[in-house]
PDB file of C-alpha atoms in Angstrom:
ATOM      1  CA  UNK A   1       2.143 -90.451 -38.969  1.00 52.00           C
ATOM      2  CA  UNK A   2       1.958 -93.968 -40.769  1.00 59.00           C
ATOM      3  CA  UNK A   3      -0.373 -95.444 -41.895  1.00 59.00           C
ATOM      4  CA  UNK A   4      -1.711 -99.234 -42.539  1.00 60.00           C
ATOM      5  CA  UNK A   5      -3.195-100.158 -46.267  1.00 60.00           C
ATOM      6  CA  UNK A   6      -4.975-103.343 -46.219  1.00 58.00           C
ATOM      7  CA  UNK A   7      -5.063-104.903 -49.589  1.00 59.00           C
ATOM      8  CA  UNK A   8      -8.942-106.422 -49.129  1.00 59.00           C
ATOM      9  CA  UNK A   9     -11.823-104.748 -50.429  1.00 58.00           C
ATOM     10  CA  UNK A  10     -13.256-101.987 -48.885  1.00 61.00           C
ATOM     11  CA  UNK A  11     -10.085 -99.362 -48.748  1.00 64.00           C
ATOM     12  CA  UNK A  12      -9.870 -99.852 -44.955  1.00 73.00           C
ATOM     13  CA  UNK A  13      -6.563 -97.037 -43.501  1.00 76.00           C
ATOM     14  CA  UNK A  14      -5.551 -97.779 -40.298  1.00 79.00           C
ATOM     15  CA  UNK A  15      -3.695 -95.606 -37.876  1.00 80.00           C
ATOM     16  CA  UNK A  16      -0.464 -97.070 -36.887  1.00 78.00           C
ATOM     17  CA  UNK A  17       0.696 -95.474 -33.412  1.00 79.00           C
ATOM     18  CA  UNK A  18       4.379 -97.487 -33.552  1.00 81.00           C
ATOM     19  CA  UNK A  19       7.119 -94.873 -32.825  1.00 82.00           C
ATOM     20  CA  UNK A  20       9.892 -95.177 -35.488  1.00 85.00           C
ATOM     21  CA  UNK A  21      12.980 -95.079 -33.581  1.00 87.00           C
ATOM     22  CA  UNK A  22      15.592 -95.392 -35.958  1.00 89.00           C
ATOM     23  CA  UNK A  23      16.718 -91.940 -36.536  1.00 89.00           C
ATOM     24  CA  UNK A  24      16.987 -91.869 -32.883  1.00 90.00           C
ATOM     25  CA  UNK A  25      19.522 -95.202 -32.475  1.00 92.00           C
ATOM     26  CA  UNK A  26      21.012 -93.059 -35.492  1.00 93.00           C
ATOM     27  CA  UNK A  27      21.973 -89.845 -33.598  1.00 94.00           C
ATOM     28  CA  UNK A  28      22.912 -91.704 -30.347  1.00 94.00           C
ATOM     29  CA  UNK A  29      25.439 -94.046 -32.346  1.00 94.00           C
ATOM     30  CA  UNK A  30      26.882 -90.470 -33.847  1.00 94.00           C
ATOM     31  CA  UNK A  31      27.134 -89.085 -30.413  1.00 94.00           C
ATOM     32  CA  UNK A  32      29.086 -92.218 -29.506  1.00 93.00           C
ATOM     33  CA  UNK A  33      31.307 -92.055 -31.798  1.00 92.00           C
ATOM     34  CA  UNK A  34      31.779 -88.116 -31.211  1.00 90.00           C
ATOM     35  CA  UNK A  35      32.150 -88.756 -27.386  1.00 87.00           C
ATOM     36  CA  UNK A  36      34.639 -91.654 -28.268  1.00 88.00           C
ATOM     37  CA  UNK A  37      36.965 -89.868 -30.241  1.00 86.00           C
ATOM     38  CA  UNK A  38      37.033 -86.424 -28.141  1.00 83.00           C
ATOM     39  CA  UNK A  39      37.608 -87.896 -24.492  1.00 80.00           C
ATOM     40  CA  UNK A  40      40.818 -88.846 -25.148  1.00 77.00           C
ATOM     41  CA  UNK A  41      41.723 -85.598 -26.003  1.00 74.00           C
ATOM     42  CA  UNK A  42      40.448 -83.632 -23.256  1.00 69.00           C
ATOM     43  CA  UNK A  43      42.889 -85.271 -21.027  1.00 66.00           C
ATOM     44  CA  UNK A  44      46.483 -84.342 -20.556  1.00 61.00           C
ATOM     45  CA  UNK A  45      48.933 -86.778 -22.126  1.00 61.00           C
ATOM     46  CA  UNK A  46      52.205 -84.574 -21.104  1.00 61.00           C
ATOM     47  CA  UNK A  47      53.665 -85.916 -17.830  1.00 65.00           C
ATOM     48  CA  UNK A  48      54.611 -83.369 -15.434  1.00 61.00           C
ATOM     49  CA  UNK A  49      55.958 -84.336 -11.435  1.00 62.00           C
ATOM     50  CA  UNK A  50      53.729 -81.220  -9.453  1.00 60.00           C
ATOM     51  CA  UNK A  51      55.189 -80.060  -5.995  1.00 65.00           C
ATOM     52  CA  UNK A  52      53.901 -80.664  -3.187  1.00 72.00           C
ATOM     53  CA  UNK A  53      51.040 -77.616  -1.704  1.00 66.00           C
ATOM     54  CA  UNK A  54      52.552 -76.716   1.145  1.00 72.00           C
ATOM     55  CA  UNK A  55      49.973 -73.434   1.417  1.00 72.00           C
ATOM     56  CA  UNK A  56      47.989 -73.400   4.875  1.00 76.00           C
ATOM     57  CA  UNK A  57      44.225 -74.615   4.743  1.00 66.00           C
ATOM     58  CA  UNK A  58      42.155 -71.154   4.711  1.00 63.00           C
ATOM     59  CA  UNK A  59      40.604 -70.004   7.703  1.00 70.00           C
ATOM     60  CA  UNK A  60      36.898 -70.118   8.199  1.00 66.00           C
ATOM     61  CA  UNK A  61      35.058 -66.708   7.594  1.00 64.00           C
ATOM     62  CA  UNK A  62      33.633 -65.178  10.687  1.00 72.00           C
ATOM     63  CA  UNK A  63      30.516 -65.602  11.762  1.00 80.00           C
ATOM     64  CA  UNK A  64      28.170 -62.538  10.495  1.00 82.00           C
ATOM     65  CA  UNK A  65      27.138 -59.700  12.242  1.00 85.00           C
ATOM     66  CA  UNK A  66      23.585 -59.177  12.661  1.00 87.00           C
ATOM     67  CA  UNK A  67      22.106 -55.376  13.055  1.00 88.00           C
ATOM     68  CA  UNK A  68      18.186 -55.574  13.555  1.00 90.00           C
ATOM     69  CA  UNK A  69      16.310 -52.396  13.478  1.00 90.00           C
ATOM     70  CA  UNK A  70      12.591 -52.820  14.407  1.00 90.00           C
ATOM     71  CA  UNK A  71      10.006 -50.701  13.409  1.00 87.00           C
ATOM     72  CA  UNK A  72       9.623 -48.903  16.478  1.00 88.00           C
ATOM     73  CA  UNK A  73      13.422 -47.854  16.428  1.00 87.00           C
ATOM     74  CA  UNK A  74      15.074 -50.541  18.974  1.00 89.00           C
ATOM     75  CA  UNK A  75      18.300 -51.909  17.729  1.00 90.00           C
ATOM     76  CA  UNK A  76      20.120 -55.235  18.054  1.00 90.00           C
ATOM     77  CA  UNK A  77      23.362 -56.556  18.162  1.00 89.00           C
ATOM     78  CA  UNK A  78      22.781 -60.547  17.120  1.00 85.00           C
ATOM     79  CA  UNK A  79      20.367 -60.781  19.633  1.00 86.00           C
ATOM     80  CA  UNK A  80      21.258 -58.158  21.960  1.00 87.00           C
ATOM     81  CA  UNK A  81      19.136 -54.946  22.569  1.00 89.00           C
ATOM     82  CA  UNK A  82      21.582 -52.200  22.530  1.00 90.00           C
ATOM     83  CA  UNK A  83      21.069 -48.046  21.371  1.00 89.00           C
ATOM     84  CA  UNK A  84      22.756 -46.212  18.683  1.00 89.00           C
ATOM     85  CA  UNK A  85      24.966 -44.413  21.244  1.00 89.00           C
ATOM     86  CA  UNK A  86      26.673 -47.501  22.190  1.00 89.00           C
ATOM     87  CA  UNK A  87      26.532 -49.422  18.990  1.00 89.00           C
ATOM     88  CA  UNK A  88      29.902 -48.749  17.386  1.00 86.00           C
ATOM     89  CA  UNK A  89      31.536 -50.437  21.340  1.00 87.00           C
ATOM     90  CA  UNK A  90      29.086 -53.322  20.984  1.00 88.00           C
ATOM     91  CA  UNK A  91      30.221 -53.805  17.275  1.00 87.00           C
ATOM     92  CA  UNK A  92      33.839 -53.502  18.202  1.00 84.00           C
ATOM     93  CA  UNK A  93      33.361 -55.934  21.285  1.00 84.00           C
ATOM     94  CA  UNK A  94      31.805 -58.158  18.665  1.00 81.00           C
ATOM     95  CA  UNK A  95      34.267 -58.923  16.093  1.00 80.00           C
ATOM     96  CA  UNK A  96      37.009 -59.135  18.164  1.00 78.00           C
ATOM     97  CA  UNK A  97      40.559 -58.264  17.056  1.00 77.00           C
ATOM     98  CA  UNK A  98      39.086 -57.909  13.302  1.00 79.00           C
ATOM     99  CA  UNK A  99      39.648 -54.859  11.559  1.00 78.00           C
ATOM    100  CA  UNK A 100      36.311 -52.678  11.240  1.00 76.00           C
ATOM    101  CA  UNK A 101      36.758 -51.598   7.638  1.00 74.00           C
ATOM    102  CA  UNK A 102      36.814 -55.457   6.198  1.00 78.00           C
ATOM    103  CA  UNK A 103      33.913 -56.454   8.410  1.00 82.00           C
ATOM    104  CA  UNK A 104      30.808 -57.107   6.646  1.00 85.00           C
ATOM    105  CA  UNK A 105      27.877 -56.047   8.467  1.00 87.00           C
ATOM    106  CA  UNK A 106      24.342 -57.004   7.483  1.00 87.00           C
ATOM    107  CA  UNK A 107      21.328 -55.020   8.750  1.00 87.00           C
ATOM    108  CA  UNK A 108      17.850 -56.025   9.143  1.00 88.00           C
ATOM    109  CA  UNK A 109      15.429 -53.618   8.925  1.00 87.00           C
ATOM    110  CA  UNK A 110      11.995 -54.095   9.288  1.00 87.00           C
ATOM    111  CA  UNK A 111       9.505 -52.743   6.808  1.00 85.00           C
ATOM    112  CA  UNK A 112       8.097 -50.197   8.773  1.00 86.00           C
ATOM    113  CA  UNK A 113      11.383 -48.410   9.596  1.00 86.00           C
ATOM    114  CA  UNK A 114      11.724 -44.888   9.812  1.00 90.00           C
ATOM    115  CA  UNK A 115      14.216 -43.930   7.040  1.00 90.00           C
ATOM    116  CA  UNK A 116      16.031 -41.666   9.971  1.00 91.00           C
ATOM    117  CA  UNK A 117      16.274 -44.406  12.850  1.00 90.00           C
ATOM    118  CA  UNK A 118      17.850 -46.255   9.533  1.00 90.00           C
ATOM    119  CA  UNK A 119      20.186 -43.625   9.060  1.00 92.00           C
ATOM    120  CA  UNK A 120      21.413 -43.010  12.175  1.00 92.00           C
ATOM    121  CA  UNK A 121      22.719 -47.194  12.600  1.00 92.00           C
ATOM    122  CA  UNK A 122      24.086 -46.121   9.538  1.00 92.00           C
ATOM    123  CA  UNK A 123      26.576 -42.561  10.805  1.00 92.00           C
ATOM    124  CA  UNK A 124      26.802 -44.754  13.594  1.00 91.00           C
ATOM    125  CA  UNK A 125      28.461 -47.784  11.558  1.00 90.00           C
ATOM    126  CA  UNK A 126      30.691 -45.269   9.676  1.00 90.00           C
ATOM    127  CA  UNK A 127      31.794 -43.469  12.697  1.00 89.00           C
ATOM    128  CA  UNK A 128      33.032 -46.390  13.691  1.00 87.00           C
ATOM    129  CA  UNK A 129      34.710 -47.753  10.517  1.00 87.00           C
ATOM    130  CA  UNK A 130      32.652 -50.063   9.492  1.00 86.00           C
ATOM    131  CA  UNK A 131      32.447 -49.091   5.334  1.00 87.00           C
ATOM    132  CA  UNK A 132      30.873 -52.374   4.334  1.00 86.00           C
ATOM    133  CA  UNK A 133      27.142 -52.893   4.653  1.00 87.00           C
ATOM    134  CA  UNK A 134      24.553 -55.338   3.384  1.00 86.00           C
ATOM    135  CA  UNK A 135      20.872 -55.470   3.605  1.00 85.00           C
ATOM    136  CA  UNK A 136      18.767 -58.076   4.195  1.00 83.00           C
ATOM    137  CA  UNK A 137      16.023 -59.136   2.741  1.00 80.00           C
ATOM    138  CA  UNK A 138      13.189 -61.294   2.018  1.00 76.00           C
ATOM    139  CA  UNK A 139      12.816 -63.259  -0.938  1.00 70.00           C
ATOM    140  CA  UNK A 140       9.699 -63.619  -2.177  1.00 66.00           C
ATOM    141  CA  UNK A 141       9.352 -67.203  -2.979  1.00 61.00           C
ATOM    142  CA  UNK A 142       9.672 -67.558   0.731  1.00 53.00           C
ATOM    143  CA  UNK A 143       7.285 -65.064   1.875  1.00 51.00           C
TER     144      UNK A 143
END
């Protein structure tokens, strides 16, 4: 902090509240300079002629398949009430002409579950080949 000494009588000090910016115009002239002399070596000065891509455009991932267990035991297919007898068709009439074991499958369980309704979507999945599971849940910033 500065401060003011007035050469009058009385040995007045006053606060001066004037930000010294100087070292700061210092450092941003260094960075300048640093920024000015490294850009042009971050860039490639060897010419090369690239071929042409010629790879095909990737296809869009599938849309995700929903499993929603509710706490009284019903099960879902997206939106579609189905049983665990039938679930592994439903599944399969799902996806399409995709291979069960690189399907992802995402199950929704609600909190009040029973661990065995949960378990048997789950013998049901793997009976059917489907090895790749996720859970869902809710964060908690958006609770």
């Amino acid at each position: 902090m500065a401060a003011k000494i007035s050469s009058g009588g009385g040995g007045k000090v006053e606060a001066n509240s004037d930000i010294n910016v100087t070292p700061f115009v210092d450092i941003m002239l260094v960075l300048l300079i640093i920024f000015m002399v490294a850009a042009p070596l971050a860039s490639v000065s060897v010419p090369v002629e690239l071929p042409i891509a010629v790879a095909k455009a990737a296809p869009n991932p599938p849309k995700p398949v929903y499993i929603s267990i509710q706490n009284d035991g019903d099960v879902f297919v997206g939106d579609f009430q189905t049983d665990v007898g039938s679930l592994g068709a439903d599944l399969l009439d799902q996806i399409g002409s995709r291979n069960p074991a690189d399907e992802r499958i995402f199950i929704r369980g609600d909190q009040n579950t029973r661990y065995g309704d949960f378990m048997q979507v789950m013998n049901a999945l793997q009976d059917n080949g489907f090895y790749s599971v996720a859970l869902v849940g809710e964060d908690q910033a958006t609770s």
